[in-house]
Amino acid sequence: MLESRRFVIIGFFALVGVIYLLRLFYLQVLDESYSIESSSNSIKRVTEIPFRGQIYDRYGKLIVYNTPVYDLLVTPNRVKMDDTLRFCQVLGIERHDFDSLMAAARAYSPVKPSLFLRQLSKEDFASIQDIMVDYSGFEFAKSSLRTYTAPTLANTLGYVSEITKGQLEKQEEPYYRQGDYIGQSGVERIYENELRGKRGTKFVMQNVAGVYKGPWKNGELDTMAVAGENLYTGLDLEVQQYADSLMVNKVGSVVAIEPKTGQIISMVSAPTYDPNILASRYFSKNFAALARNPYKPLFNRPVMASYRPGSTFKLIQALIGLQEGVITPSSGFTHANCPVGCHNHPATSTVALGVTHSCNPYFYNVFRRLIYKNNIKNTFKASAVGLDAWHDDIAKFGIGQRLGIDLPSEYKGNLPNKKYYDRFYGEYRWKFSNIYSLSIGEGELLITPLKMANVAAIIANRGYFYTPHVIHGIGDKKTVKPEFLERHETGVDAHNFEPVIEGMIGAVEAGTARRSRVEGITIAGKTGTSQNKRGDDHSIFIAFAPVEDPKIAIAVFVENAGAGGSAAAPIANLIIEKYLSRKVTNKALEERMMKLDLMSKVVLPTTKKPDDTETKKKTEEVKKPTGDPNDPANRLPGAPHPANPAAMRGPITLPKQNQQKRL
Amino acid sequence: MAESKPITKNVDWMVVLIYIACLMIGWLNIYAAVYNPEAHTNMFDLSNNAGKQLMWIGTAALLIICILVIDYKFYETFSFVIYAVVIFLLVVVLFAGSNINGSRSWIKLGSFSLQPAEFSKLAVSLAISKYLSDPAISLNRKLKDYYPIMGIIALPAFLILLSNETGSMLVFASFAIVLYREGMPGFIPAIGMIGAALLIITLLFVKWYIAGAIIVIAGLVIWLMPVMTRRRGGLWATIIVAFVMIGIVFGVDFFMNNVLQKHQRGRIMVLLDPDSDPRGIGWNVIQSKIAIGSGGLWGKGFLQGTQTKFDFVPEQSTDFIFCTVGEEHGFLGTTIVVFLFVALISRLVVLAERQRSRFARVYGYCVAGIIFFHFLVNVGMTIGLMPVIGIPLPFFSYGGSSLWSFSVLLFIFLKIDAQRPFTLSRG
């Protein structure tokens, strides 16, 4: 009986087969809508790359925009060339360039279009477009170049370049393809998803000869490209360029923050370079030159370089001391019984005077009291407990923490705690006398210029800060990321800031930074002299102004410039004046700072001179053509020479021939 | 090698020929799917799917020789051992598997990956056959005889579900065919089909209309029912069935929104209306239909497909291989493939029926059912009659695990079948 069920089962199989055949017959034979009009037409997918978002400064001035350029592609097998010489003349290339470019393209693929000349400007395109009709096998593809209104902010903005092989493989969702551009550093990298927009896809029909035959299916499957979102920064382009000019021929950083919002007003990483050189068709050559430069212009110092804070750290010590109650505003200390040295200065009978004169013994004593604040008798154990309590207080200022700025590779810095010293000495094998150099910002402390600018902002705000950020508005709605609207408290009461600020005013009026004070603006500042193993001390200055209603907080770091008052303080105060009153009164100081050349004092990390043969080998490696027609290194001869370090001081510009023609 | 002569003589050559035809057509289409006119893809190059598939075919041939050499009693004797090994592998893959396309179900061996879920079909088939080979077990009388079967299926199904391979799990539904043949009352698959039909109808029409229609039909049934049946409980049975159906109709909403995951829900909605999401999930279905539809009666010719060259159809050489057949060989090609499959599974049913042992018969039905289910779902999804479920087309789709598992599945049956003259009937 059950055997007969096999007929039901086979019948069911057959039924499905028949239904599927009927469906297939309908799809393939009856329904014409799926068949393409003519079998000789083929469909081509064309990807439309949208413009990247533009970047504006705080007053709406354009910083980064796009210039349309044209890539010239060649399909070697389709090339018919009667007059090669004229062709070369039109394009402005030599005959042997033409031959090598063709050979490279042919090696890549004889039937596929490959890049012949990259990024021709609109003018070039206009002048040769008509003539190109005579030469078959060549076609133009529209693309765009990042263009910068001013040769500044290279590291903050970052650069855009072709996606690397590693990035292609690592991407989580398959969005990018070979040859696509992607933000590689700075804002371009962090805001890649906002800036890149949405790619469009068009399906077009072509006949066998590749001639356009109209959109496929009337374009109903096409998607429009959507331009990337514009970004609005808090940067002040004018102040930025002024700060750049002050930092010429120096190694260091300037970070200026608007304390009330955390927006970055200016960010200098010196030495810098013209961002336009990495947005040209000579990217590879220029990038290689920058990477080889011993002063590391690609290193974004404000967020990546580590220094000891020096005396600027005394401000935080004073604040914590007041908050913890180990000192009062009128506490005084003398130089007696103190292992740290000091210079000659009037008696420091108050906190304010201690700050003004940057008295080392004063802060040695403050730190000592902080560490031994607890009631533990054993000095080893007391130091351990005291240090961790101190660590937690300091950490609230962002020291030893990532602040979370919207730039890549932010350096965390170092703020030692008990665990840190236990690793060196062993548990309860160290005490205050081993770590007292922390009291004056030396020792194992490491900070970045950004962190110290943030400390200035905290003091300006009397106790809180907003995460410093470059982008203060995304898209037309100028949306601010929520994390940048969150107020961070330091746990120090507002009234405890007043004696410290009084001391900072004193430092600028009559103390360590008196030579650079600005008429008419009350600046509160603190110099710092950061010791380092290589060469002269680094000059540091942090400040904010005006004291009554702070609009700018700033940190200036100048490497190997000596004391804080010598270079950092004048530069900071000039920038403050420029930002607040849009003009500078002390022209003599301005000129002196602009002319100050410290490059000879800077000790490069490689103490050993690289021997000549090695350098030569490297140069050859770079010059060796890779055979890849997409590599701009193979495009044109005469790209810049690896610039010699001396010529690279200050903003690095290129020989004229390599500068991109601009509209 | 005393047995090799009867093997070649007794093996069912019709199935073997269909198998070889499927492999060859499949391989040529995989080559067409990966073929790039500008790069001159070589069909023997191990770096593309066509070259790799050829290697898989070669290794499958070795496997088949092994299967034919091993004593046929091995499979029956060790069926539960094989089942245990596969369950073990399924557990291992949960912890040590590599993640490919979002499902943690692959064991990496050098540059190739194996998917234990593919072999669970074989293990479950053997275990069910072994269990049903006991003549005391009756599926049409005793409910408790179903429990072990449910257990045999549920354990690997649960493990496969954990590794996120819903497609492979659904294949277990194919065992309904075996159970039906072995005595499961016919109303059970009927209920399943009515349930599925209700699900789809519910998504297409307003729920109240369907509920009304069910009540009307129930009224008609009661009215037309012989008086005796009505008195014996037919009245209440009909009313209960009608209410259950209405319950299903209203339960579908809950099922769709709360039980199914978002992408599964999307796939069912797209089946009903491909244009509801033409850029997202609907894309696969639309593109696949366009590719097949553009083939016309005769197709565009080998390697001439244009839809496939621009990657319109995703998963071209694996789950959507049928598109390439449709585009390049037209209705003629698709008809041949459909015929090959219907002929293969029908032939398997015929072979199963002539077995003397119940083990062999049940196993034969398992093989036929599994191949049928893959055919039903895979071809169905490419022509828009089934939701998009990622399961391969047997012998056609690229993939070593699926090719191996189907070859092993099929040739174990052919081996048992070839030994039929020596098998004693056990009922």
mmCIF file of N, CA, C and O in Angstrom, chain A residues 72-85 87-88 91 93 95 98-99 101-107 109-117 131-140 209:
data_model
loop_
_atom_site.group_PDB
_atom_site.id
_atom_site.type_symbol
_atom_site.label_atom_id
_atom_site.label_comp_id
_atom_site.label_asym_id
_atom_site.label_seq_id
_atom_site.Cartn_x
_atom_site.Cartn_y
_atom_site.Cartn_z
ATOM 1 N N LEU A 72 43.880 61.239 -18.680
ATOM 2 C CA LEU A 72 43.882 60.761 -20.062
ATOM 3 C C LEU A 72 44.183 59.266 -20.037
ATOM 4 O O LEU A 72 45.191 58.833 -19.500
ATOM 5 N N LEU A 73 43.247 58.491 -20.602
ATOM 6 C CA LEU A 73 43.417 57.041 -20.615
ATOM 7 C C LEU A 73 43.743 56.578 -22.028
ATOM 8 O O LEU A 73 43.308 57.187 -23.004
ATOM 9 N N VAL A 74 44.463 55.505 -22.110
ATOM 10 C CA VAL A 74 44.793 54.974 -23.424
ATOM 11 C C VAL A 74 44.490 53.481 -23.467
ATOM 12 O O VAL A 74 44.693 52.762 -22.492
ATOM 13 N N THR A 75 43.932 53.055 -24.602
ATOM 14 C CA THR A 75 43.745 51.629 -24.841
ATOM 15 C C THR A 75 44.692 51.254 -25.973
ATOM 16 O O THR A 75 44.405 51.518 -27.129
ATOM 17 N N PRO A 76 45.849 50.687 -25.662
ATOM 18 C CA PRO A 76 46.928 50.551 -26.655
ATOM 19 C C PRO A 76 46.503 49.926 -27.979
ATOM 20 O O PRO A 76 46.899 50.399 -29.050
ATOM 21 N N ASN A 77 45.659 48.887 -27.941
ATOM 22 C CA ASN A 77 45.311 48.216 -29.185
ATOM 23 C C ASN A 77 44.464 49.077 -30.110
ATOM 24 O O ASN A 77 44.344 48.794 -31.294
ATOM 25 N N ARG A 78 43.826 50.092 -29.560
ATOM 26 C CA ARG A 78 42.952 50.911 -30.396
ATOM 27 C C ARG A 78 43.660 52.173 -30.901
ATOM 28 O O ARG A 78 43.075 52.971 -31.609
ATOM 29 N N VAL A 79 44.911 52.327 -30.503
ATOM 30 C CA VAL A 79 45.613 53.556 -30.882
ATOM 31 C C VAL A 79 45.978 53.530 -32.358
ATOM 32 O O VAL A 79 46.554 52.561 -32.850
ATOM 33 N N LYS A 80 45.581 54.604 -33.048
ATOM 34 C CA LYS A 80 46.043 54.788 -34.430
ATOM 35 C C LYS A 80 46.730 56.140 -34.488
ATOM 36 O O LYS A 80 46.131 57.166 -34.234
ATOM 37 N N MET A 81 48.000 56.116 -34.730
ATOM 38 C CA MET A 81 48.789 57.337 -34.582
ATOM 39 C C MET A 81 49.544 57.609 -35.874
ATOM 40 O O MET A 81 50.391 56.827 -36.272
ATOM 41 N N ASP A 82 49.189 58.710 -36.540
ATOM 42 C CA ASP A 82 49.905 59.070 -37.761
ATOM 43 C C ASP A 82 51.057 60.016 -37.453
ATOM 44 O O ASP A 82 52.130 59.909 -38.011
ATOM 45 N N ASP A 83 50.786 60.935 -36.539
ATOM 46 C CA ASP A 83 51.756 61.990 -36.284
ATOM 47 C C ASP A 83 52.097 62.014 -34.802
ATOM 48 O O ASP A 83 51.517 62.778 -34.037
ATOM 49 N N THR A 84 52.999 61.153 -34.425
ATOM 50 C CA THR A 84 53.309 61.031 -33.009
ATOM 51 C C THR A 84 53.946 62.315 -32.483
ATOM 52 O O THR A 84 53.695 62.727 -31.352
ATOM 53 N N LEU A 85 54.748 62.972 -33.315
ATOM 54 C CA LEU A 85 55.453 64.160 -32.863
ATOM 55 C C LEU A 85 54.499 65.277 -32.468
ATOM 56 O O LEU A 85 54.628 65.903 -31.423
ATOM 57 N N PHE A 87 51.435 64.907 -31.617
ATOM 58 C CA PHE A 87 50.727 64.450 -30.425
ATOM 59 C C PHE A 87 51.536 64.776 -29.174
ATOM 60 O O PHE A 87 51.028 65.293 -28.177
ATOM 61 N N CYS A 88 52.848 64.483 -29.237
ATOM 62 C CA CYS A 88 53.695 64.756 -28.085
ATOM 63 C C CYS A 88 53.762 66.252 -27.803
ATOM 64 O O CYS A 88 53.743 66.684 -26.641
ATOM 65 N N LEU A 91 50.668 67.462 -25.998
ATOM 66 C CA LEU A 91 50.611 67.075 -24.586
ATOM 67 C C LEU A 91 51.798 67.604 -23.798
ATOM 68 O O LEU A 91 51.835 67.503 -22.578
ATOM 69 N N ILE A 93 54.956 66.479 -23.967
ATOM 70 C CA ILE A 93 55.845 65.428 -23.476
ATOM 71 C C ILE A 93 56.892 65.109 -24.536
ATOM 72 O O ILE A 93 56.727 65.453 -25.700
ATOM 73 N N ARG A 95 59.292 62.550 -26.838
ATOM 74 C CA ARG A 95 59.025 61.339 -27.611
ATOM 75 C C ARG A 95 59.316 60.075 -26.778
ATOM 76 O O ARG A 95 58.553 59.126 -26.761
ATOM 77 N N PHE A 98 56.646 59.328 -24.346
ATOM 78 C CA PHE A 98 55.504 58.722 -25.013
ATOM 79 C C PHE A 98 55.731 57.219 -25.170
ATOM 80 O O PHE A 98 54.867 56.403 -24.847
ATOM 81 N N ASP A 99 56.918 56.862 -25.632
ATOM 82 C CA ASP A 99 57.211 55.443 -25.853
ATOM 83 C C ASP A 99 57.139 54.655 -24.552
ATOM 84 O O ASP A 99 56.561 53.574 -24.499
ATOM 85 N N LEU A 101 55.541 55.440 -21.789
ATOM 86 C CA LEU A 101 54.174 55.394 -21.276
ATOM 87 C C LEU A 101 53.348 54.358 -22.025
ATOM 88 O O LEU A 101 52.572 53.593 -21.432
ATOM 89 N N MET A 102 53.525 54.328 -23.337
ATOM 90 C CA MET A 102 52.792 53.355 -24.139
ATOM 91 C C MET A 102 53.206 51.932 -23.771
ATOM 92 O O MET A 102 52.372 51.039 -23.661
ATOM 93 N N ALA A 103 54.506 51.762 -23.579
ATOM 94 C CA ALA A 103 54.999 50.422 -23.232
ATOM 95 C C ALA A 103 54.423 49.981 -21.903
ATOM 96 O O ALA A 103 53.992 48.831 -21.732
ATOM 97 N N ALA A 104 54.378 50.902 -20.952
ATOM 98 C CA ALA A 104 53.845 50.554 -19.636
ATOM 99 C C ALA A 104 52.365 50.202 -19.747
ATOM 100 O O ALA A 104 51.903 49.235 -19.147
ATOM 101 N N ALA A 105 51.628 51.000 -20.534
ATOM 102 C CA ALA A 105 50.199 50.740 -20.690
ATOM 103 C C ALA A 105 49.975 49.390 -21.365
ATOM 104 O O ALA A 105 49.102 48.614 -20.978
ATOM 105 N N ARG A 106 50.807 49.111 -22.368
ATOM 106 C CA ARG A 106 50.658 47.847 -23.085
ATOM 107 C C ARG A 106 50.989 46.664 -22.169
ATOM 108 O O ARG A 106 50.320 45.630 -22.203
ATOM 109 N N ALA A 107 51.976 46.870 -21.344
ATOM 110 C CA ALA A 107 52.351 45.797 -20.415
ATOM 111 C C ALA A 107 51.213 45.513 -19.442
ATOM 112 O O ALA A 107 50.990 44.380 -19.031
ATOM 113 N N SER A 109 47.797 46.118 -20.003
ATOM 114 C CA SER A 109 46.793 45.411 -20.796
ATOM 115 C C SER A 109 46.658 46.087 -22.143
ATOM 116 O O SER A 109 46.505 47.291 -22.224
ATOM 117 N N PRO A 110 46.725 45.318 -23.210
ATOM 118 C CA PRO A 110 46.600 45.929 -24.530
ATOM 119 C C PRO A 110 45.160 46.336 -24.864
ATOM 120 O O PRO A 110 44.943 47.184 -25.715
ATOM 121 N N VAL A 111 44.180 45.728 -24.164
ATOM 122 C CA VAL A 111 42.796 45.984 -24.549
ATOM 123 C C VAL A 111 42.033 46.784 -23.497
ATOM 124 O O VAL A 111 40.918 47.236 -23.751
ATOM 125 N N LYS A 112 42.639 46.966 -22.358
ATOM 126 C CA LYS A 112 41.948 47.677 -21.279
ATOM 127 C C LYS A 112 42.496 49.094 -21.198
ATOM 128 O O LYS A 112 43.704 49.286 -21.344
ATOM 129 N N PRO A 113 41.640 50.060 -20.946
ATOM 130 C CA PRO A 113 42.186 51.417 -20.826
ATOM 131 C C PRO A 113 43.042 51.552 -19.576
ATOM 132 O O PRO A 113 42.691 51.058 -18.507
ATOM 133 N N SER A 114 44.208 52.161 -19.724
ATOM 134 C CA SER A 114 45.006 52.441 -18.534
ATOM 135 C C SER A 114 45.443 53.895 -18.578
ATOM 136 O O SER A 114 45.411 54.547 -19.618
ATOM 137 N N LEU A 115 45.857 54.366 -17.441
ATOM 138 C CA LEU A 115 46.177 55.771 -17.275
ATOM 139 C C LEU A 115 47.371 56.148 -18.138
ATOM 140 O O LEU A 115 48.397 55.489 -18.122
ATOM 141 N N PHE A 116 47.226 57.228 -18.887
ATOM 142 C CA PHE A 116 48.331 57.699 -19.712
ATOM 143 C C PHE A 116 48.918 58.952 -19.070
ATOM 144 O O PHE A 116 50.085 58.990 -18.708
ATOM 145 N N LEU A 117 48.086 59.963 -18.921
ATOM 146 C CA LEU A 117 48.516 61.149 -18.199
ATOM 147 C C LEU A 117 47.484 61.439 -17.141
ATOM 148 O O LEU A 117 46.289 61.401 -17.389
ATOM 149 N N ILE A 131 41.967 68.479 -30.432
ATOM 150 C CA ILE A 131 42.983 67.783 -31.220
ATOM 151 C C ILE A 131 42.932 66.278 -30.972
ATOM 152 O O ILE A 131 43.204 65.477 -31.864
ATOM 153 N N MET A 132 42.533 65.920 -29.761
ATOM 154 C CA MET A 132 42.548 64.510 -29.412
ATOM 155 C C MET A 132 41.577 63.686 -30.242
ATOM 156 O O MET A 132 41.706 62.471 -30.329
ATOM 157 N N VAL A 133 40.599 64.336 -30.850
ATOM 158 C CA VAL A 133 39.629 63.623 -31.683
ATOM 159 C C VAL A 133 40.348 62.894 -32.824
ATOM 160 O O VAL A 133 39.934 61.830 -33.267
ATOM 161 N N ASP A 134 41.476 63.488 -33.266
ATOM 162 C CA ASP A 134 42.215 62.878 -34.366
ATOM 163 C C ASP A 134 42.922 61.590 -33.969
ATOM 164 O O ASP A 134 43.353 60.828 -34.820
ATOM 165 N N TYR A 135 43.068 61.392 -32.669
ATOM 166 C CA TYR A 135 43.824 60.211 -32.238
ATOM 167 C C TYR A 135 42.883 59.232 -31.570
ATOM 168 O O TYR A 135 42.326 59.537 -30.511
ATOM 169 N N SER A 136 42.712 58.091 -32.192
ATOM 170 C CA SER A 136 41.804 57.117 -31.585
ATOM 171 C C SER A 136 42.536 56.352 -30.487
ATOM 172 O O SER A 136 43.772 56.329 -30.443
ATOM 173 N N GLY A 137 41.765 55.763 -29.613
ATOM 174 C CA GLY A 137 42.360 54.982 -28.539
ATOM 175 C C GLY A 137 42.582 55.762 -27.264
ATOM 176 O O GLY A 137 42.973 55.202 -26.251
ATOM 177 N N PHE A 138 42.331 57.067 -27.334
ATOM 178 C CA PHE A 138 42.496 57.870 -26.115
ATOM 179 C C PHE A 138 41.145 58.367 -25.627
ATOM 180 O O PHE A 138 40.268 58.687 -26.435
ATOM 181 N N GLU A 139 40.975 58.397 -24.336
ATOM 182 C CA GLU A 139 39.739 58.959 -23.793
ATOM 183 C C GLU A 139 40.047 59.686 -22.498
ATOM 184 O O GLU A 139 41.043 59.418 -21.839
ATOM 185 N N PHE A 140 39.149 60.614 -22.164
ATOM 186 C CA PHE A 140 39.338 61.378 -20.927
ATOM 187 C C PHE A 140 38.412 60.861 -19.843
ATOM 188 O O PHE A 140 37.287 60.466 -20.112
ATOM 189 N N ALA A 209 31.654 48.337 -30.868
ATOM 190 C CA ALA A 209 32.789 49.245 -31.008
ATOM 191 C C ALA A 209 32.971 50.116 -29.769
ATOM 192 O O ALA A 209 33.851 50.963 -29.725
#
